[in-house]
Amino acid sequence: QTLASITFQNYFRLYPKLAGMTGTAMTEAAEFAEIYSLEVVDMPTNMPMIRLDEDDEIYRTQTEKHNAILEQVAECHERGQPVLVGTVSIEKSEELSALLTKRKMKHEVLNARHHEREAHIIADAGMPGAITIATNMAGRGTDIQLGGNLEMRLWRELEGVTDEAEIERRTAEITADIEEKRGIVKQSGGLYVLGTERHESRRIDNQLRGRSGRQGDPGASKFFLSLDDDLMRIFGSERMDGMLKKLGLEEGEAIVHSWINKALEKAQQKVEARNFDIRKQLLRFDDVMNDQRKVIYEQRKDLMRAEEVADTIVDMRHEVIEDMVAQCIPSDAMSEQWDLDGLHEECLRLLSLDLPVADWAKEEGIADEEILERLIDLSDRRMAEKAANYGPEVMRLAEKSLLLQILDHSWKEHLLQLDHLRQGIGLRAYAQRDPLNEYKREAFEMFEEMLRRVRNSVTEILSHVELTFDESEQEMFQREQRSMQESREDPAFAMADEPLAATGTDGVATPVQSRTAAAVIDPNDPSTWGKVPRNAPCPCGSGKKYKHCHGRAS
């Protein structure tokens, strides 16, 4: 069962200030503005970006696309250009890996199943002729350095070397080697990013492209698509396939045009807009719950901070009595129409009071206000008597603990009911009603009902509760109360405040116990001594004062 829930949007809104930095926020600028009231600013790059983003190549079938990808990878590998192949899932990455293995092309696979080698794979992904197959996880926060990663190579190759001269010599060699390989990679065109499929979101594609051409380095990117891809199927690839067959598109031949890139971007924009609408609709429904969440959590914080909640309990009890009287004795009803039996039963159930309500109604000139005042007065008296019997501290503690427990349980049940309401509220659209407005109205009514149940439960339980203490709890409570009382360290005051030691028949002083001691005091068992005054002789028989003997340890 749900104990608490919140959307990411409302969670982020809890922060007083929001800000962020990412390289792919421009495509989501409208959502940032509408949801978070944040403006997206495009910052210029540190170095001019010279990456070449080539037009997409579209093939009819997956097989044709895979063959074209393998040819492109082999071409890059021959000229010493590192390749990063981006796939949309682990399955697709392993499928492509199997095809490369068949062609006996050495490569690395970076996905969630090889996460322990992630740092090593990324460090070598910029080496001349390197082939790396990765899922979308490679597009986030991955810095592929051309020629290799200097820090990783130093860590791997200098591990265990302790001679300073040897470390310095080999560091210089590794640095020179990386610079040489960096030059080779730059001459071959830099890192080549090869996408095997378009994602629903342009942001994910831009993240993958952004692995290449960093800090002014050369690079290139291209996406290879087929009509069998998920994004293409959404937008009628079957009709396009038939049209291409009629136009005589041969096997292995690709369609390449900038217009197709624009059409694909528009298709991605439609998917993004649809996903945004889904998130926005979810947020609108969660805003309803969020308003209630704020009220409950703020009230709970106030209860936690308060030392006692007696005033809140009294207000709740008075509201319960007012609702009870208003229901059984409507203000505009005749006395013959009063539900006196119902009022009597409610008094027994909620207030634990057996009152002569029927006799009150027979009195001359009696009205609902007089009955309300009597019920409030009698219930307050009863609760005051109960507090006096158990002790104010115990009663205040019970009230606070009970109120928090009932509030938490009621809120948990309320969340479950809201989940059920949310699941079926869409059907209201068939009755020409706005599901969101219907949800707002019913959720508000359910919230009011929840608060009423909390008041009733707190009043009913506190009216009927009977607190019992076992002996150990009673002693512990009394001990805590004594520990909070003032203690004086000055012996003169201690002697004045504490009873003097009494003299026994043998002339030896024995402590006067202010706490009940055992019938027989055992010198070896301190639990039988009771409370011993600080300046009295220690019952253990050492001859020292209690405060210098066992009293020091206690």
C-alpha positions as a printed NumPy array, in Angstrom:
array([[  0.   ,   0.   ,   0.   ],
       [  1.157,   3.54 ,  -0.796],
       [  2.476,   5.389,   2.264],
       [  3.397,   8.593,   0.417],
       [  3.65 ,   9.651,  -3.214],
       [  4.802,  12.69 ,  -5.177],
       [  5.665,  13.381,  -8.809],
       [  9.151,  14.482,  -9.804],
       [  7.76 ,  17.851, -10.854],
       [  6.195,  18.618,  -7.48 ],
       [  9.25 ,  17.212,  -5.704],
       [ 11.551,  19.617,  -7.545],
       [  9.128,  22.466,  -6.838],
       [  9.742,  21.98 ,  -3.118],
       [ 13.174,  23.565,  -3.525],
       [ 13.212,  27.357,  -3.07 ],
       [ 15.616,  27.737,  -6.008],
       [ 15.938,  25.653,  -9.168],
       [ 18.726,  25.752, -11.74 ],
       [ 20.572,  23.332, -13.952],
       [ 23.017,  22.899, -16.799],
       [ 22.87 ,  20.432, -19.682],
       [ 23.856,  20.351, -23.306],
       [ 20.457,  19.22 , -24.596],
       [ 17.877,  21.445, -22.867],
       [ 16.856,  23.581, -25.846],
       [ 14.489,  20.925, -27.226],
       [ 12.666,  20.909, -23.85 ],
       [ 12.635,  24.685, -23.305],
       [  8.82 ,  24.899, -23.507],
       [  8.385,  22.289, -20.752],
       [ 10.912,  23.99 , -18.457],
       [  9.065,  27.28 , -18.917],
       [  5.559,  25.882, -18.337],
       [  6.25 ,  23.467, -15.479],
       [  9.047,  25.189, -13.554],
       [  8.913,  28.792, -14.89 ],
       [ 12.572,  28.415, -15.869],
       [ 14.117,  30.139, -18.874],
       [ 16.556,  28.123, -20.989],
       [ 19.61 ,  30.075, -22.205],
       [ 21.85 ,  28.747, -24.997],
       [ 25.51 ,  29.216, -24.024],
       [ 28.171,  29.283, -26.775],
       [ 30.733,  26.465, -26.794],
       [ 34.239,  26.978, -25.422],
       [ 35.777,  26.131, -28.808],
       [ 34.086,  26.293, -32.251],
       [ 32.183,  23.076, -32.963],
       [ 33.43 ,  21.556, -36.269],
       [ 31.672,  18.164, -36.09 ],
       [ 30.044,  17.091, -39.363],
       [ 26.456,  15.872, -38.835],
       [ 25.615,  13.905, -41.968],
       [ 22.098,  13.24 , -43.289],
       [ 20.363,  10.039, -42.174],
       [ 20.392,   6.954, -44.388],
       [ 17.078,   5.077, -44.576],
       [ 16.868,   1.43 , -45.734],
       [ 13.849,  -0.767, -46.324],
       [ 14.765,  -3.628, -43.959],
       [ 16.789,  -4.218, -40.799],
       [ 19.151,  -6.565, -42.69 ],
       [ 20.026,  -3.9  , -45.239],
       [ 20.585,  -1.39 , -42.441],
       [ 22.873,  -3.743, -40.523],
       [ 24.936,  -4.47 , -43.655],
       [ 25.358,  -0.729, -44.263],
       [ 26.406,  -0.197, -40.623],
       [ 29.008,  -2.957, -40.842],
       [ 30.412,  -1.499, -44.068],
       [ 30.666,   1.965, -42.501],
       [ 32.372,   0.581, -39.369],
       [ 34.861,  -1.399, -41.481],
       [ 35.664,   1.681, -43.582],
       [ 36.351,   3.803, -40.478],
       [ 38.41 ,   1.033, -38.895],
       [ 40.658,   0.733, -41.979],
       [ 41.583,   4.407, -41.909],
       [ 42.188,   4.37 , -38.135],
       [ 39.091,   6.372, -37.174],
       [ 37.494,   5.371, -33.823],
       [ 33.78 ,   4.525, -34.   ],
       [ 31.095,   4.772, -31.316],
       [ 27.989,   2.8  , -32.322],
       [ 24.888,   3.874, -30.377],
       [ 21.982,   1.438, -29.903],
       [ 18.618,   1.832, -28.168],
       [ 18.714,  -1.315, -26.013],
       [ 21.002,  -4.002, -24.603],
       [ 19.484,  -6.593, -26.97 ],
       [ 20.226,  -4.458, -30.044],
       [ 23.811,  -3.838, -28.864],
       [ 24.46 ,  -7.565, -28.413],
       [ 22.836,  -8.359, -31.763],
       [ 25.191,  -5.917, -33.507],
       [ 28.127,  -7.281, -31.492],
       [ 27.388, -10.781, -32.834],
       [ 27.449,  -9.483, -36.423],
       [ 30.829,  -7.794, -35.861],
       [ 32.181, -10.971, -34.278],
       [ 31.178, -12.944, -37.385],
       [ 33.264, -10.528, -39.459],
       [ 36.131, -10.974, -36.953],
       [ 36.253,  -7.278, -36.094],
       [ 37.612,  -6.579, -32.628],
       [ 35.283,  -4.371, -30.594],
       [ 34.049,  -3.544, -27.078],
       [ 30.458,  -3.568, -25.808],
       [ 29.439,  -0.943, -23.239],
       [ 26.099,  -1.708, -21.625],
       [ 24.638,  -2.467, -18.193],
       [ 25.941,  -6.057, -18.354],
       [ 29.569,  -4.891, -18.587],
       [ 29.365,  -1.928, -16.23 ],
       [ 32.364,  -3.045, -14.148],
       [ 34.665,  -2.431, -17.178],
       [ 32.982,   0.84 , -18.148],
       [ 35.927,   3.109, -17.234],
       [ 38.444,   0.967, -19.194],
       [ 36.188,   0.74 , -22.27 ],
       [ 35.586,   4.511, -22.345],
       [ 39.305,   5.231, -21.798],
       [ 40.199,   3.225, -24.933],
       [ 37.225,   4.284, -27.084],
       [ 39.222,   7.178, -28.624],
       [ 42.183,   5.035, -29.723],
       [ 42.884,   4.78 , -33.482],
       [ 40.614,   2.19 , -35.094],
       [ 38.696,   1.435, -31.855],
       [ 35.143,   0.107, -32.228],
       [ 32.778,   0.613, -29.273],
       [ 29.144,  -0.486, -29.203],
       [ 27.106,   1.268, -26.529],
       [ 23.544,   1.818, -25.344],
       [ 22.107,   5.254, -24.569],
       [ 23.985,   5.258, -21.262],
       [ 27.118,   6.252, -23.239],
       [ 25.475,   9.53 , -24.171],
       [ 25.361,  10.872, -20.622],
       [ 28.454,  12.374, -19.005],
       [ 30.939,  10.309, -21.065],
       [ 34.113,  12.062, -22.195],
       [ 35.849,  10.046, -24.917],
       [ 39.321,  11.564, -25.382],
       [ 40.988,  11.194, -28.779],
       [ 44.149,   9.074, -28.62 ],
       [ 43.209,   7.587, -25.243],
       [ 42.857,   8.711, -21.637],
       [ 46.199,   9.732, -20.094],
       [ 45.14 ,   9.275, -16.444],
       [ 43.749,   5.777, -17.037],
       [ 46.836,   4.638, -18.931],
       [ 49.152,   5.976, -16.214],
       [ 47.109,   4.19 , -13.564],
       [ 47.152,   0.897, -15.467],
       [ 50.766,   0.885, -16.671],
       [ 52.454,   2.397, -13.626],
       [ 50.714,   0.238, -11.056],
       [ 53.332,  -1.284,  -8.762],
       [ 56.205,   0.907, -10.058],
       [ 57.951,   2.675,  -7.167],
       [ 61.152,   4.082,  -8.707],
       [ 60.697,   7.834,  -9.249],
       [ 63.009,   7.985, -12.275],
       [ 61.227,   5.053, -13.927],
       [ 57.825,   6.644, -13.255],
       [ 58.967,   9.936, -14.786],
       [ 60.452,   8.217, -17.875],
       [ 57.418,   6.052, -18.569],
       [ 55.033,   8.967, -17.942],
       [ 56.828,  10.948, -20.638],
       [ 56.638,   7.943, -23.016],
       [ 52.919,   7.409, -22.429],
       [ 52.19 ,  11.142, -22.855],
       [ 54.112,  11.23 , -26.148],
       [ 52.37 ,   8.064, -27.361],
       [ 48.913,   9.498, -26.611],
       [ 49.783,  12.761, -28.4  ],
       [ 50.955,  10.778, -31.439],
       [ 47.779,   8.684, -31.522],
       [ 45.689,  11.825, -30.984],
       [ 47.242,  13.275, -34.134],
       [ 46.447,  10.076, -36.084],
       [ 42.802,  10.163, -34.96 ],
       [ 42.443,  13.836, -35.862],
       [ 43.835,  13.186, -39.344],
       [ 41.364,  10.33 , -39.838],
       [ 38.411,  12.627, -38.982],
       [ 38.024,  12.314, -35.214],
       [ 35.458,  10.173, -33.41 ],
       [ 32.692,   8.842, -35.695],
       [ 29.331,   8.489, -33.926],
       [ 27.061,   6.018, -35.678],
       [ 23.42 ,   5.825, -34.547],
       [ 21.525,   2.639, -35.365],
       [ 18.051,   4.054, -34.704],
       [ 16.309,   7.337, -33.959],
       [ 15.006,   7.725, -30.4  ],
       [ 11.571,   9.117, -29.638],
       [ 13.25 ,  12.151, -28.105],
       [ 15.61 ,  14.401, -30.06 ],
       [ 17.421,  15.09 , -26.79 ],
       [ 18.704,  11.487, -26.586],
       [ 19.981,  11.651, -30.178],
       [ 21.721,  14.963, -29.463],
       [ 23.341,  13.447, -26.365],
       [ 24.805,  10.635, -28.464],
       [ 26.02 ,  13.051, -31.14 ],
       [ 27.608,  15.193, -28.441],
       [ 30.236,  12.486, -27.676],
       [ 32.018,  13.625, -30.84 ],
       [ 33.519,  17.019, -31.68 ],
       [ 34.2  ,  18.026, -28.076],
       [ 36.456,  21.02 , -27.279],
       [ 36.972,  21.872, -30.949],
       [ 38.048,  18.348, -31.991],
       [ 37.014,  17.061, -35.427],
       [ 34.285,  14.43 , -35.63 ],
       [ 31.292,  13.143, -37.568],
       [ 27.889,  11.582, -36.895],
       [ 25.315,   9.739, -38.943],
       [ 22.137,   7.764, -38.214],
       [ 21.241,   4.591, -40.093],
       [ 17.489,   3.825, -40.11 ],
       [ 15.122,   1.258, -41.55 ],
       [ 11.387,   1.185, -42.123],
       [ 11.179,  -1.55 , -39.442],
       [ 12.377,   0.8  , -36.679],
       [  9.9  ,   1.661, -33.917],
       [  9.759,   5.378, -34.747],
       [  9.273,   4.71 , -38.46 ],
       [  6.482,   2.169, -37.812],
       [  4.531,   4.773, -35.836],
       [  4.361,   7.017, -38.878],
       [  3.147,   4.656, -41.584],
       [  6.284,   2.905, -42.794],
       [  4.15 ,   0.17 , -44.463],
       [  2.685,   2.624, -46.99 ],
       [  6.149,   4.11 , -47.539],
       [  7.567,   0.617, -48.135],
       [  4.989,  -0.079, -50.826],
       [  5.679,   3.262, -52.478],
       [  9.446,   2.665, -52.501],
       [  8.966,  -0.75 , -54.118],
       [  6.927,   0.861, -56.892],
       [  9.615,   3.501, -57.4  ],
       [ 12.152,   0.693, -57.932],
       [ 14.311,   1.046, -54.823],
       [ 16.871,  -1.742, -55.067],
       [ 18.096,  -3.888, -52.153],
       [ 20.884,  -2.216, -50.232],
       [ 20.073,   1.197, -51.677],
       [ 19.434,   4.004, -49.192],
       [ 17.347,   7.158, -49.247],
       [ 19.392,  10.194, -48.223],
       [ 17.951,  13.714, -48.241],
       [ 17.787,  16.66 , -45.849],
       [ 13.988,  16.748, -46.252],
       [ 13.787,  13.29 , -44.665],
       [ 15.804,  14.546, -41.696],
       [ 13.313,  17.369, -41.222],
       [ 10.371,  14.967, -41.533],
       [ 11.911,  12.687, -38.89 ],
       [ 12.483,  15.642, -36.562],
       [  8.814,  16.62 , -36.943],
       [  7.81 ,  13.037, -36.134],
       [ 10.01 ,  13.184, -33.016],
       [  8.449,  16.531, -32.076],
       [  4.986,  14.951, -32.26 ],
       [  6.052,  12.106, -29.961],
       [  7.713,  14.569, -27.577],
       [  4.571,  16.736, -27.533],
       [  2.419,  13.693, -26.796],
       [  4.717,  12.595, -23.952],
       [  4.721,  16.14 , -22.601],
       [  0.919,  16.202, -22.617],
       [  0.89 ,  12.925, -20.668],
       [  3.287,  14.341, -18.065],
       [  1.362,  17.601, -17.899],
       [ -1.946,  15.787, -17.391],
       [ -0.396,  13.641, -14.663],
       [  0.896,  16.8  , -12.997],
       [ -2.541,  18.406, -13.067],
       [ -3.985,  15.449, -11.21 ],
       [ -1.061,  15.392,  -8.779],
       [ -1.5  ,  19.125,  -8.091],
       [ -4.86 ,  18.25 ,  -6.53 ],
       [ -3.195,  15.758,  -4.21 ],
       [ -0.269,  18.134,  -3.668],
       [ -2.537,  20.795,  -2.142],
       [ -3.907,  18.222,   0.292],
       [ -0.384,  16.885,   0.945],
       [  0.817,  20.352,   1.955],
       [ -2.071,  20.766,   4.417],
       [ -1.529,  17.364,   6.06 ],
       [  2.26 ,  17.604,   6.245],
       [  2.176,  21.144,   7.634],
       [ -0.367,  20.125,  10.256],
       [  1.713,  17.083,  11.15 ],
       [  4.85 ,  19.224,  11.55 ],
       [  2.961,  21.555,  13.885],
       [  1.811,  18.59 ,  15.967],
       [  5.353,  17.188,  16.141],
       [  6.809,  20.529,  17.261],
       [  4.12 ,  21.166,  19.892],
       [  4.843,  20.031,  23.442],
       [  1.179,  19.153,  23.907],
       [ -1.888,  18.993,  21.665],
       [ -4.594,  19.398,  24.317],
       [ -6.074,  22.496,  22.647],
       [ -6.259,  20.711,  19.287],
       [ -7.964,  17.711,  20.906],
       [-10.527,  19.974,  22.609],
       [-11.289,  21.777,  19.333],
       [-11.754,  18.427,  17.594],
       [-14.1  ,  17.182,  20.309],
       [-16.191,  20.357,  20.136],
       [-16.447,  20.083,  16.336],
       [-17.558,  16.452,  16.656],
       [-20.274,  17.469,  19.139],
       [-21.419,  20.322,  16.882],
       [-21.681,  17.964,  13.89 ],
       [-23.505,  15.403,  16.023],
       [-26.07 ,  17.931,  17.275],
       [-26.524,  19.46 ,  13.818],
       [-27.267,  16.039,  12.365],
       [-29.708,  14.852,  15.035],
       [-31.272,  18.225,  15.904],
       [-31.465,  20.359,  12.739],
       [-31.805,  24.072,  13.521],
       [-35.025,  24.503,  11.493],
       [-36.726,  21.308,  12.708],
       [-39.552,  20.997,  15.226],
       [-38.869,  19.257,  18.54 ],
       [-41.025,  16.332,  17.41 ],
       [-38.623,  15.816,  14.481],
       [-35.502,  15.581,  16.658],
       [-33.635,  12.274,  16.5  ],
       [-33.129,  11.902,  20.247],
       [-32.405,   8.165,  20.146],
       [-29.741,   8.749,  17.52 ],
       [-28.193,  11.552,  19.598],
       [-28.164,   9.309,  22.664],
       [-26.405,   6.539,  20.73 ],
       [-23.86 ,   8.985,  19.297],
       [-23.1  ,  10.273,  22.814],
       [-22.451,   6.715,  23.952],
       [-20.34 ,   5.883,  20.896],
       [-18.263,   9.049,  20.557],
       [-18.225,  10.532,  24.068],
       [-18.789,   7.465,  26.256],
       [-21.563,   9.393,  28.056],
       [-24.969,   7.959,  28.955],
       [-27.028,  11.159,  29.082],
       [-30.78 ,  11.749,  29.579],
       [-31.166,  13.474,  26.217],
       [-34.875,  12.6  ,  26.022],
       [-35.517,  14.269,  29.41 ],
       [-33.675,  17.39 ,  28.27 ],
       [-35.897,  17.641,  25.218],
       [-39.008,  17.709,  27.438],
       [-37.853,  20.834,  29.235],
       [-39.693,  24.036,  28.451],
       [-37.933,  26.293,  25.928],
       [-35.035,  23.913,  25.319],
       [-33.256,  24.386,  21.993],
       [-30.317,  22.915,  20.133],
       [-27.947,  25.578,  21.53 ],
       [-28.667,  24.579,  25.133],
       [-28.196,  20.872,  24.347],
       [-24.942,  21.657,  22.549],
       [-23.636,  23.624,  25.548],
       [-24.563,  20.829,  27.977],
       [-22.86 ,  18.174,  25.839],
       [-19.68 ,  20.264,  25.524],
       [-19.635,  21.004,  29.25 ],
       [-20.186,  17.375,  30.302],
       [-17.628,  15.984,  27.835],
       [-15.007,  18.529,  28.975],
       [-15.638,  17.575,  32.605],
       [-15.285,  13.874,  31.852],
       [-11.989,  14.353,  30.008],
       [-10.696,  16.617,  32.806],
       [-11.492,  13.898,  35.351],
       [ -9.719,  11.311,  33.205],
       [ -6.65 ,  13.543,  32.939],
       [ -6.65 ,  14.047,  36.717],
       [ -6.881,  10.284,  37.321],
       [ -4.021,   9.32 ,  35.002],
       [ -1.93 ,  12.44 ,  35.5  ],
       [ -1.677,  15.371,  33.096],
       [  1.697,  14.249,  31.698],
       [  0.454,  10.76 ,  30.839],
       [ -2.722,  12.089,  29.257],
       [ -0.865,  14.684,  27.152],
       [  1.529,  11.991,  25.938],
       [ -1.327,   9.648,  25.036],
       [ -3.191,  12.417,  23.2  ],
       [ -0.207,  13.36 ,  21.033],
       [  0.765,   9.777,  20.214],
       [ -2.805,   8.8  ,  19.376],
       [ -3.456,  11.864,  17.203],
       [ -0.314,  11.283,  15.106],
       [ -1.082,   7.593,  14.644],
       [ -4.66 ,   8.223,  13.542],
       [ -3.586,  11.035,  11.198],
       [ -0.94 ,   8.856,   9.542],
       [ -3.285,   5.905,   9.132],
       [ -6.097,   8.056,   7.736],
       [ -3.773,   9.772,   5.244],
       [ -2.485,   6.385,   4.07 ],
       [ -6.052,   5.157,   3.501],
       [ -6.9  ,   8.425,   1.75 ],
       [ -4.015,   7.967,  -0.717],
       [ -5.289,   4.488,  -1.547],
       [ -8.779,   5.836,  -2.213],
       [ -7.361,   8.592,  -4.428],
       [ -5.442,   5.958,  -6.431],
       [ -8.671,   4.035,  -7.01 ],
       [-10.499,   7.235,  -7.978],
       [ -7.699,   8.197, -10.383],
       [ -7.834,   4.839, -12.183],
       [-11.499,   5.107, -13.154],
       [-12.029,   8.853, -13.447],
       [-11.313,   8.835, -17.203],
       [-14.639,   7.085, -17.801],
       [-16.457,  10.29 , -16.804],
       [-15.553,  11.661, -20.242],
       [-18.209,   9.333, -21.742],
       [-20.808,  11.344, -19.791],
       [-19.491,  14.595, -21.322],
       [-17.802,  15.575, -18.053],
       [-14.258,  16.807, -17.614],
       [-12.369,  14.048, -15.728],
       [-10.013,  16.586, -14.127],
       [-12.841,  18.705, -12.697],
       [-14.627,  15.575, -11.489],
       [-11.423,  14.403,  -9.828],
       [-10.927,  17.775,  -8.127],
       [-14.477,  17.79 ,  -6.78 ],
       [-14.509,  14.216,  -5.491],
       [-10.981,  14.427,  -4.097],
       [-11.959,  17.514,  -2.102],
       [-15.054,  15.75 ,  -0.732],
       [-12.936,  12.704,   0.195],
       [-10.416,  14.963,   1.945],
       [-13.158,  16.634,   3.985],
       [-14.511,  13.206,   4.896],
       [-11.024,  12.057,   5.949],
       [-10.631,  15.042,   8.297],
       [-14.068,  14.308,   9.779],
       [-13.073,  10.681,  10.38 ],
       [ -9.871,  11.801,  12.103],
       [-11.845,  14.038,  14.485],
       [-14.36 ,  11.291,  15.224],
       [-11.707,   8.613,  15.765],
       [ -9.594,  10.769,  18.089],
       [-12.627,  11.816,  20.139],
       [-14.055,   8.282,  20.334],
       [-10.811,   6.556,  21.308],
       [ -9.811,   9.14 ,  23.918],
       [-13.295,   8.987,  25.444],
       [-13.195,   5.196,  25.805],
       [ -9.51 ,   4.613,  26.429],
       [ -8.457,   3.167,  29.77 ],
       [ -4.742,   3.433,  30.509],
       [ -3.12 ,   0.701,  32.596],
       [  0.463,   0.487,  33.874],
       [  2.29 ,  -2.626,  34.907],
       [  4.603,  -2.309,  37.908],
       [  7.822,  -1.906,  35.925],
       [  6.379,   0.865,  33.74 ],
       [  5.021,   2.642,  36.809],
       [  8.419,   2.549,  38.527],
       [ 10.197,   3.703,  35.361],
       [  7.813,   6.631,  34.972],
       [  8.241,   7.639,  38.621],
       [ 12.028,   7.361,  38.278],
       [ 11.986,   9.65 ,  35.228],
       [  9.848,  12.128,  37.141],
       [ 12.306,  12.11 ,  40.083],
       [ 15.291,  12.562,  37.77 ],
       [ 13.725,  15.769,  36.458],
       [ 13.403,  17.247,  39.972],
       [ 16.023,  19.671,  41.331],
       [ 18.977,  18.03 ,  43.096],
       [ 21.334,  19.942,  45.448],
       [ 25.004,  19.08 ,  45.59 ],
       [ 25.844,  21.158,  48.739],
       [ 26.093,  18.735,  51.73 ],
       [ 24.6  ,  21.319,  54.054],
       [ 21.483,  21.629,  51.937],
       [ 21.437,  17.9  ,  51.375],
       [ 21.407,  17.278,  55.131],
       [ 18.674,  19.848,  55.553],
       [ 16.527,  18.401,  52.789],
       [ 17.092,  14.713,  53.456],
       [ 15.963,  12.873,  56.605],
       [ 18.722,  12.112,  59.052],
       [ 19.937,   8.606,  59.364],
       [ 18.17 ,   6.732,  62.128],
       [ 20.128,   4.925,  64.786],
       [ 19.519,   1.226,  65.132],
       [ 19.589,  -0.852,  68.255],
       [ 23.303,  -1.536,  67.797],
       [ 24.119,   2.169,  67.55 ],
       [ 24.956,   1.982,  63.826],
       [ 23.195,   4.5  ,  61.61 ],
       [ 20.952,   2.964,  58.952],
       [ 19.594,   4.941,  55.991],
       [ 16.014,   6.141,  56.04 ],
       [ 14.461,   4.992,  52.791],
       [ 12.368,   7.464,  50.812],
       [ 11.766,   4.773,  48.209],
       [ 10.439,   1.39 ,  49.264],
       [ 13.242,  -1.   ,  50.178],
       [ 13.082,  -4.748,  50.55 ],
       [ 11.971,  -6.325,  53.825],
       [ 15.522,  -7.58 ,  54.391],
       [ 18.436,  -5.41 ,  53.193],
       [ 21.192,  -7.508,  51.648],
       [ 24.596,  -5.702,  51.75 ],
       [ 25.62 ,  -7.514,  48.569],
       [ 22.438,  -6.669,  46.622],
       [ 21.972,  -2.891,  45.983],
       [ 18.489,  -3.509,  44.584],
       [ 17.262,  -4.237,  48.136],
       [ 18.56 ,  -0.968,  49.6  ],
       [ 15.918,   1.377,  48.216],
       [ 16.862,   5.082,  48.03 ],
       [ 19.873,   5.834,  50.218],
       [ 20.646,   9.447,  51.313],
       [ 23.974,  10.656,  49.954],
       [ 25.565,  11.31 ,  53.375],
       [ 24.312,   8.142,  55.059],
       [ 26.655,   5.17 ,  55.601],
       [ 26.724,   2.863,  52.597],
       [ 24.581,  -0.281,  53.217],
       [ 27.386,  -2.467,  51.835],
       [ 29.21 ,  -2.208,  55.184],
       [ 32.365,  -0.49 ,  53.901],
       [ 32.122,   2.248,  56.547],
       [ 32.208,   4.992,  53.889],
       [ 29.474,   7.456,  53.122],
       [ 27.108,   6.359,  50.351],
       [ 28.165,   9.227,  48.059],
       [ 31.828,   8.09 ,  48.298],
       [ 31.026,   4.404,  47.791],
       [ 28.155,   2.94 ,  45.747],
       [ 26.589,   6.399,  45.311],
       [ 29.531,   7.48 ,  43.16 ],
       [ 28.895,   4.632,  40.685],
       [ 25.174,   5.37 ,  40.48 ]])
